[in-house]
Amino acid sequence: MVTPRLRVTTLDAGPFTLPKSDLLYGADGMVTVPSTVAVIEHATHGPILFDTGVNHRVADPEAAEAHWGPGLRTAYGAEGFTRAHAVDAQLERLGYRLADVRYVLYSHLHLDHAGGMTYFPHAVHVAQHDELRHAWWPDRWTARGYAFGDYAGGRNYDFLELSGDTDLFLDGTLTLVRTAGHTPGHQGLVLDLDHHGRIALMGDAAHLQRGLEHNVPMLSDWNTEEKMLTYGRLRALSRSGIRVFLSHDPDHYAALPHDGEFWD
């Protein structure tokens, strides 16, 4: 049996229940969405994560006030988040040792994507240079999306700062694609799987499929013009035969393998 170059499973490391209009301008009603974390096993480079979900402190209402800020646990609809949802607990449940994770890739550093950074002090952390700069000094209207406590302890970690599209290992297996708009340094990840073909994990490049289809932005996007250009790029990926998955779209998450079921 030939060992696959790459295989992937996903986890929900931050379920939120919130007004649908928070994700899709003008939409009605409430929606429960996942925060998707991808666990990637690379034949040469070992376990790799794409995003890290919500920090475990948010499971406790008092600790969440200190970590995220007053009222944000309720504002983001994170009351259903438990200690067992945090990525460290889920990885250990699946039999991984946190110290074995060699690379952690970030779509961006918002509090539902970078919450687990400090669980992996020995990994190489990979983000766009613009995103790192903005996370440390965000524009005021986007600052609520970042929680300094997620990454303040990682100031001296080993960061690989990217500038644009990057074939991470120069073997075509993992390609990071710049998709600015939601944040200045947002990036997605294209995986080239032997049996399931190419898939694109696009984080918050769009939030819901309906928004992507109809060019509807999110109110908290950093730059709407950049977001619309990114929507065009996502549609181009789809036209080329790459399946695009969004971090918070419930239907997209349901279509992916999760909790130890793998695609290769």
C-alpha atoms as a printed R data frame, in Angstrom:
    type eleno elety resid chain resno       x      y       z
1   ATOM     1    CA   MET     A     1   0.000  0.000   0.000
2   ATOM     2    CA   VAL     A     2   1.424  3.362  -1.050
3   ATOM     3    CA   THR     A     3   1.491  6.007   1.682
4   ATOM     4    CA   PRO     A     4  -0.354  9.138   0.490
5   ATOM     5    CA   ARG     A     5   1.644 12.341   0.238
6   ATOM     6    CA   LEU     A     6  -1.069 14.145   2.103
7   ATOM     7    CA   ARG     A     7  -4.272 13.485   3.984
8   ATOM     8    CA   VAL     A     8  -6.650 15.792   5.825
9   ATOM     9    CA   THR     A     9  -9.406 15.748   8.417
10  ATOM    10    CA   THR     A    10 -11.229 18.678  10.026
11  ATOM    11    CA   LEU     A    11 -12.484 19.720  13.458
12  ATOM    12    CA   ASP     A    12 -15.016 22.267  14.682
13  ATOM    13    CA   ALA     A    13 -13.016 24.253  17.233
14  ATOM    14    CA   GLY     A    14 -15.489 27.040  17.890
15  ATOM    15    CA   PRO     A    15 -19.238 26.703  17.268
16  ATOM    16    CA   PHE     A    16 -21.074 30.040  17.257
17  ATOM    17    CA   THR     A    17 -24.804 30.825  17.228
18  ATOM    18    CA   LEU     A    18 -25.387 34.361  16.034
19  ATOM    19    CA   PRO     A    19 -27.559 36.539  13.783
20  ATOM    20    CA   LYS     A    20 -27.085 35.459  10.186
21  ATOM    21    CA   SER     A    21 -26.737 39.134   9.253
22  ATOM    22    CA   ASP     A    22 -23.404 39.176  11.127
23  ATOM    23    CA   LEU     A    23 -22.048 36.944   8.363
24  ATOM    24    CA   LEU     A    24 -24.244 37.987   5.449
25  ATOM    25    CA   TYR     A    25 -25.394 41.594   5.258
26  ATOM    26    CA   GLY     A    26 -29.195 41.857   5.254
27  ATOM    27    CA   ALA     A    27 -29.914 38.191   6.057
28  ATOM    28    CA   ASP     A    28 -32.655 37.253   8.534
29  ATOM    29    CA   GLY     A    29 -32.705 34.842  11.462
30  ATOM    30    CA   MET     A    30 -30.062 33.039  13.479
31  ATOM    31    CA   VAL     A    31 -27.450 30.547  12.326
32  ATOM    32    CA   THR     A    32 -25.106 28.109  14.076
33  ATOM    33    CA   VAL     A    33 -21.748 27.882  12.355
34  ATOM    34    CA   PRO     A    34 -18.506 25.950  12.875
35  ATOM    35    CA   SER     A    35 -14.970 27.279  13.140
36  ATOM    36    CA   THR     A    36 -13.122 24.816  10.938
37  ATOM    37    CA   VAL     A    37  -9.616 23.631  11.772
38  ATOM    38    CA   ALA     A    38  -7.843 21.363   9.274
39  ATOM    39    CA   VAL     A    39  -5.471 18.671  10.520
40  ATOM    40    CA   ILE     A    40  -3.111 17.751   7.699
41  ATOM    41    CA   GLU     A    41  -0.724 14.810   7.709
42  ATOM    42    CA   HIS     A    42   2.156 15.365   5.279
43  ATOM    43    CA   ALA     A    43   4.321 12.355   4.419
44  ATOM    44    CA   THR     A    44   7.519 14.370   4.922
45  ATOM    45    CA   HIS     A    45   6.603 17.283   7.176
46  ATOM    46    CA   GLY     A    46   4.346 15.585   9.706
47  ATOM    47    CA   PRO     A    47   1.194 16.989  11.320
48  ATOM    48    CA   ILE     A    48   0.224 20.477  10.142
49  ATOM    49    CA   LEU     A    49  -2.700 22.646  11.220
50  ATOM    50    CA   PHE     A    50  -4.614 25.205   9.215
51  ATOM    51    CA   ASP     A    51  -6.097 27.555  11.838
52  ATOM    52    CA   THR     A    52  -6.499 26.770  15.539
53  ATOM    53    CA   GLY     A    53 -10.035 27.825  16.510
54  ATOM    54    CA   VAL     A    54 -11.072 29.430  19.793
55  ATOM    55    CA   ASN     A    55  -8.957 29.552  22.959
56  ATOM    56    CA   HIS     A    56 -10.022 27.214  25.767
57  ATOM    57    CA   ARG     A    57 -10.500 30.138  28.187
58  ATOM    58    CA   VAL     A    58 -13.644 31.129  26.322
59  ATOM    59    CA   ALA     A    59 -15.394 28.029  27.688
60  ATOM    60    CA   ASP     A    60 -15.497 29.743  31.096
61  ATOM    61    CA   PRO     A    61 -17.644 32.916  31.165
62  ATOM    62    CA   GLU     A    62 -15.390 34.775  33.607
63  ATOM    63    CA   ALA     A    63 -12.169 33.772  31.863
64  ATOM    64    CA   ALA     A    64 -13.720 34.748  28.526
65  ATOM    65    CA   GLU     A    65 -14.348 38.272  29.815
66  ATOM    66    CA   ALA     A    66 -10.633 38.617  30.570
67  ATOM    67    CA   HIS     A    67  -9.427 36.935  27.384
68  ATOM    68    CA   TRP     A    68 -11.802 38.345  24.769
69  ATOM    69    CA   GLY     A    69 -13.178 41.393  26.536
70  ATOM    70    CA   PRO     A    70 -16.467 42.278  28.250
71  ATOM    71    CA   GLY     A    71 -19.565 40.932  26.534
72  ATOM    72    CA   LEU     A    72 -17.842 39.407  23.519
73  ATOM    73    CA   ARG     A    73 -18.587 35.782  24.411
74  ATOM    74    CA   THR     A    74 -22.278 36.641  24.210
75  ATOM    75    CA   ALA     A    75 -21.902 38.994  21.243
76  ATOM    76    CA   TYR     A    76 -20.237 36.256  19.186
77  ATOM    77    CA   GLY     A    77 -22.706 33.601  20.332
78  ATOM    78    CA   ALA     A    78 -19.981 31.414  21.827
79  ATOM    79    CA   GLU     A    79 -21.955 30.215  24.859
80  ATOM    80    CA   GLY     A    80 -22.013 26.707  23.369
81  ATOM    81    CA   PHE     A    81 -18.220 26.496  23.225
82  ATOM    82    CA   THR     A    82 -16.846 23.971  25.743
83  ATOM    83    CA   ARG     A    83 -13.369 22.993  26.886
84  ATOM    84    CA   ALA     A    84 -13.664 19.876  24.727
85  ATOM    85    CA   HIS     A    85 -14.025 22.032  21.580
86  ATOM    86    CA   ALA     A    86 -10.549 23.588  21.950
87  ATOM    87    CA   VAL     A    87  -8.097 22.253  19.394
88  ATOM    88    CA   ASP     A    88  -5.624 20.930  21.963
89  ATOM    89    CA   ALA     A    89  -8.286 18.717  23.546
90  ATOM    90    CA   GLN     A    90  -9.534 17.507  20.165
91  ATOM    91    CA   LEU     A    91  -6.061 16.643  18.897
92  ATOM    92    CA   GLU     A    92  -5.305 14.676  22.034
93  ATOM    93    CA   ARG     A    93  -8.635 12.867  21.683
94  ATOM    94    CA   LEU     A    94  -7.561 11.798  18.176
95  ATOM    95    CA   GLY     A    95  -4.211 10.539  19.443
96  ATOM    96    CA   TYR     A    96  -1.917 13.423  18.456
97  ATOM    97    CA   ARG     A    97   0.740 14.874  20.712
98  ATOM    98    CA   LEU     A    98   0.743 18.676  20.582
99  ATOM    99    CA   ALA     A    99   4.543 18.687  20.456
100 ATOM   100    CA   ASP     A   100   4.434 16.697  17.192
101 ATOM   101    CA   VAL     A   101   2.654 19.489  15.283
102 ATOM   102    CA   ARG     A   102   5.409 20.961  13.127
103 ATOM   103    CA   TYR     A   103   3.653 23.760  11.248
104 ATOM   104    CA   VAL     A   104   0.642 25.906  12.116
105 ATOM   105    CA   LEU     A   105  -0.785 27.878   9.194
106 ATOM   106    CA   TYR     A   106  -3.217 30.744   9.727
107 ATOM   107    CA   SER     A   107  -5.862 32.072   7.377
108 ATOM   108    CA   HIS     A   108  -5.727 35.158   9.604
109 ATOM   109    CA   LEU     A   109  -5.340 35.952  13.290
110 ATOM   110    CA   HIS     A   110  -8.913 36.657  14.362
111 ATOM   111    CA   LEU     A   111  -9.966 35.204  17.704
112 ATOM   112    CA   ASP     A   112 -11.774 32.224  16.160
113 ATOM   113    CA   HIS     A   113  -8.744 31.238  14.077
114 ATOM   114    CA   ALA     A   114  -5.658 31.958  16.202
115 ATOM   115    CA   GLY     A   115  -7.025 31.015  19.623
116 ATOM   116    CA   GLY     A   116  -4.833 27.934  19.903
117 ATOM   117    CA   MET     A   117  -1.517 29.490  18.901
118 ATOM   118    CA   THR     A   118   0.164 29.109  22.283
119 ATOM   119    CA   TYR     A   119  -0.567 25.372  22.423
120 ATOM   120    CA   PHE     A   120   2.228 24.937  19.856
121 ATOM   121    CA   PRO     A   121   5.317 26.821  21.064
122 ATOM   122    CA   HIS     A   122   7.751 24.597  19.143
123 ATOM   123    CA   ALA     A   123   6.002 24.739  15.761
124 ATOM   124    CA   VAL     A   124   6.716 27.017  12.819
125 ATOM   125    CA   HIS     A   125   3.829 29.498  12.560
126 ATOM   126    CA   VAL     A   126   2.985 30.643   9.033
127 ATOM   127    CA   ALA     A   127   1.058 33.835   8.259
128 ATOM   128    CA   GLN     A   128   1.132 36.716   5.825
129 ATOM   129    CA   HIS     A   129   3.399 39.563   6.905
130 ATOM   130    CA   ASP     A   130   0.564 42.091   6.533
131 ATOM   131    CA   GLU     A   131  -1.645 40.040   8.840
132 ATOM   132    CA   LEU     A   132   0.942 39.901  11.602
133 ATOM   133    CA   ARG     A   133   1.451 43.656  11.462
134 ATOM   134    CA   HIS     A   134  -2.288 44.341  11.510
135 ATOM   135    CA   ALA     A   135  -2.991 41.903  14.352
136 ATOM   136    CA   TRP     A   136  -0.583 43.755  16.620
137 ATOM   137    CA   TRP     A   137  -1.995 47.190  15.716
138 ATOM   138    CA   PRO     A   138  -5.400 46.751  14.052
139 ATOM   139    CA   ASP     A   139  -7.536 49.512  12.632
140 ATOM   140    CA   ARG     A   140 -10.069 50.542  15.264
141 ATOM   141    CA   TRP     A   141 -13.126 49.349  13.363
142 ATOM   142    CA   THR     A   142 -11.668 45.840  13.041
143 ATOM   143    CA   ALA     A   143  -9.915 45.565  16.426
144 ATOM   144    CA   ARG     A   144 -12.754 43.609  18.052
145 ATOM   145    CA   GLY     A   145 -11.944 40.625  15.855
146 ATOM   146    CA   TYR     A   146  -8.509 40.173  17.422
147 ATOM   147    CA   ALA     A   147  -7.724 38.939  20.948
148 ATOM   148    CA   PHE     A   148  -4.183 39.923  21.930
149 ATOM   149    CA   GLY     A   149  -4.148 37.148  24.508
150 ATOM   150    CA   ASP     A   150  -4.224 34.615  21.669
151 ATOM   151    CA   TYR     A   151  -0.784 35.590  20.408
152 ATOM   152    CA   ALA     A   152   0.889 37.849  22.985
153 ATOM   153    CA   GLY     A   153   2.640 34.798  24.436
154 ATOM   154    CA   GLY     A   154   3.904 33.840  20.989
155 ATOM   155    CA   ARG     A   155   5.882 36.977  20.288
156 ATOM   156    CA   ASN     A   156   9.158 35.025  20.166
157 ATOM   157    CA   TYR     A   157   7.835 31.992  18.311
158 ATOM   158    CA   ASP     A   158   9.329 30.894  15.005
159 ATOM   159    CA   PHE     A   159   7.226 32.770  12.430
160 ATOM   160    CA   LEU     A   160   7.467 32.311   8.694
161 ATOM   161    CA   GLU     A   161   6.152 35.602   7.313
162 ATOM   162    CA   LEU     A   162   4.839 35.353   3.766
163 ATOM   163    CA   SER     A   163   4.209 37.995   1.131
164 ATOM   164    CA   GLY     A   164   1.735 36.647  -1.389
165 ATOM   165    CA   ASP     A   165   1.091 33.186  -2.818
166 ATOM   166    CA   THR     A   166   3.531 30.532  -1.601
167 ATOM   167    CA   ASP     A   167   4.128 26.855  -2.403
168 ATOM   168    CA   LEU     A   168   5.095 26.062   1.165
169 ATOM   169    CA   PHE     A   169   7.312 23.018   0.617
170 ATOM   170    CA   LEU     A   170   7.988 23.486  -3.113
171 ATOM   171    CA   ASP     A   171   6.369 20.124  -3.781
172 ATOM   172    CA   GLY     A   172   2.905 21.323  -4.811
173 ATOM   173    CA   THR     A   173   1.118 19.733  -1.865
174 ATOM   174    CA   LEU     A   174   0.274 22.889   0.116
175 ATOM   175    CA   THR     A   175  -0.069 26.266  -1.558
176 ATOM   176    CA   LEU     A   176  -1.003 29.347   0.439
177 ATOM   177    CA   VAL     A   177  -3.040 31.840  -1.578
178 ATOM   178    CA   ARG     A   178  -3.376 35.484  -0.612
179 ATOM   179    CA   THR     A   179  -7.063 36.421  -0.251
180 ATOM   180    CA   ALA     A   180  -7.136 39.873   1.359
181 ATOM   181    CA   GLY     A   181 -10.354 41.706   2.196
182 ATOM   182    CA   HIS     A   182 -11.744 40.274   5.391
183 ATOM   183    CA   THR     A   183  -8.374 41.237   6.886
184 ATOM   184    CA   PRO     A   184  -5.273 42.781   5.262
185 ATOM   185    CA   GLY     A   185  -3.298 39.547   5.277
186 ATOM   186    CA   HIS     A   186  -5.923 36.863   4.866
187 ATOM   187    CA   GLN     A   187  -4.787 33.715   3.060
188 ATOM   188    CA   GLY     A   188  -6.337 30.437   1.982
189 ATOM   189    CA   LEU     A   189  -4.800 27.006   1.522
190 ATOM   190    CA   VAL     A   190  -4.957 24.765  -1.556
191 ATOM   191    CA   LEU     A   191  -4.242 21.081  -0.919
192 ATOM   192    CA   ASP     A   192  -3.332 18.696  -3.749
193 ATOM   193    CA   LEU     A   193  -4.666 15.316  -2.624
194 ATOM   194    CA   ASP     A   194  -3.801 12.136  -4.508
195 ATOM   195    CA   HIS     A   195  -7.324 10.697  -4.613
196 ATOM   196    CA   HIS     A   196  -9.650 13.620  -3.867
197 ATOM   197    CA   GLY     A   197  -7.912 16.137  -6.094
198 ATOM   198    CA   ARG     A   198  -7.334 19.759  -5.228
199 ATOM   199    CA   ILE     A   199  -9.386 21.391  -2.497
200 ATOM   200    CA   ALA     A   200  -9.211 24.983  -1.266
201 ATOM   201    CA   LEU     A   201  -9.677 25.753   2.429
202 ATOM   202    CA   MET     A   202 -10.457 29.447   2.267
203 ATOM   203    CA   GLY     A   203 -11.057 30.457   5.880
204 ATOM   204    CA   ASP     A   204 -13.039 33.705   5.965
205 ATOM   205    CA   ALA     A   205 -12.265 34.767   2.394
206 ATOM   206    CA   ALA     A   206 -16.052 34.423   2.274
207 ATOM   207    CA   HIS     A   207 -18.259 33.474   5.196
208 ATOM   208    CA   LEU     A   208 -21.225 31.748   3.596
209 ATOM   209    CA   GLN     A   209 -21.687 30.302   0.116
210 ATOM   210    CA   ARG     A   210 -24.631 32.625  -0.493
211 ATOM   211    CA   GLY     A   211 -22.449 35.664   0.131
212 ATOM   212    CA   LEU     A   212 -19.887 34.417  -2.364
213 ATOM   213    CA   GLU     A   213 -22.515 33.685  -5.001
214 ATOM   214    CA   HIS     A   214 -24.173 37.112  -4.693
215 ATOM   215    CA   ASN     A   215 -21.165 39.327  -3.860
216 ATOM   216    CA   VAL     A   216 -22.502 40.160  -0.389
217 ATOM   217    CA   PRO     A   217 -19.808 41.347   2.057
218 ATOM   218    CA   MET     A   218 -19.618 41.013   5.827
219 ATOM   219    CA   LEU     A   219 -20.065 44.211   7.840
220 ATOM   220    CA   SER     A   220 -16.807 43.710   9.734
221 ATOM   221    CA   ASP     A   221 -14.641 43.176   6.641
222 ATOM   222    CA   TRP     A   222 -11.504 45.291   6.653
223 ATOM   223    CA   ASN     A   223 -11.791 46.322   2.984
224 ATOM   224    CA   THR     A   224 -14.859 45.645   0.842
225 ATOM   225    CA   GLU     A   225 -13.106 46.358  -2.464
226 ATOM   226    CA   GLU     A   226 -10.396 43.817  -1.665
227 ATOM   227    CA   LYS     A   227 -13.082 41.367  -0.534
228 ATOM   228    CA   MET     A   228 -14.867 41.603  -3.887
229 ATOM   229    CA   LEU     A   229 -11.596 40.919  -5.712
230 ATOM   230    CA   THR     A   230 -11.084 37.890  -3.497
231 ATOM   231    CA   TYR     A   231 -14.603 36.657  -4.306
232 ATOM   232    CA   GLY     A   232 -13.577 36.749  -7.951
233 ATOM   233    CA   ARG     A   233 -10.502 34.708  -7.169
234 ATOM   234    CA   LEU     A   234 -12.553 32.094  -5.318
235 ATOM   235    CA   ARG     A   235 -14.889 31.759  -8.274
236 ATOM   236    CA   ALA     A   236 -11.875 31.327 -10.555
237 ATOM   237    CA   LEU     A   237 -10.635 28.501  -8.345
238 ATOM   238    CA   SER     A   238 -14.040 26.831  -8.581
239 ATOM   239    CA   ARG     A   239 -14.090 27.177 -12.369
240 ATOM   240    CA   SER     A   240 -10.707 25.456 -12.535
241 ATOM   241    CA   GLY     A   241 -12.150 22.411 -10.787
242 ATOM   242    CA   ILE     A   242 -10.906 23.111  -7.264
243 ATOM   243    CA   ARG     A   243 -13.527 22.570  -4.564
244 ATOM   244    CA   VAL     A   244 -13.727 25.624  -2.303
245 ATOM   245    CA   PHE     A   245 -14.599 25.296   1.390
246 ATOM   246    CA   LEU     A   246 -15.347 28.168   3.774
247 ATOM   247    CA   SER     A   247 -14.540 27.970   7.479
248 ATOM   248    CA   HIS     A   248 -17.951 29.035   8.793
249 ATOM   249    CA   ASP     A   249 -20.354 27.605   6.220
250 ATOM   250    CA   PRO     A   250 -22.210 24.712   7.919
251 ATOM   251    CA   ASP     A   251 -22.860 22.914   4.627
252 ATOM   252    CA   HIS     A   252 -19.206 23.153   3.633
253 ATOM   253    CA   TYR     A   253 -18.101 21.721   6.968
254 ATOM   254    CA   ALA     A   254 -20.613 18.878   6.666
255 ATOM   255    CA   ALA     A   255 -19.162 17.968   3.258
256 ATOM   256    CA   LEU     A   256 -15.595 17.673   4.596
257 ATOM   257    CA   PRO     A   257 -14.144 14.685   6.461
258 ATOM   258    CA   HIS     A   258 -14.010 15.277  10.190
259 ATOM   259    CA   ASP     A   259 -13.039 13.870  13.559
260 ATOM   260    CA   GLY     A   260 -10.471 11.394  12.270
261 ATOM   261    CA   GLU     A   261 -12.094 10.513   8.945
262 ATOM   262    CA   PHE     A   262  -9.552 11.456   6.271
263 ATOM   263    CA   TRP     A   263  -9.371 12.434   2.639
264 ATOM   264    CA   ASP     A   264  -6.162 11.637   0.808
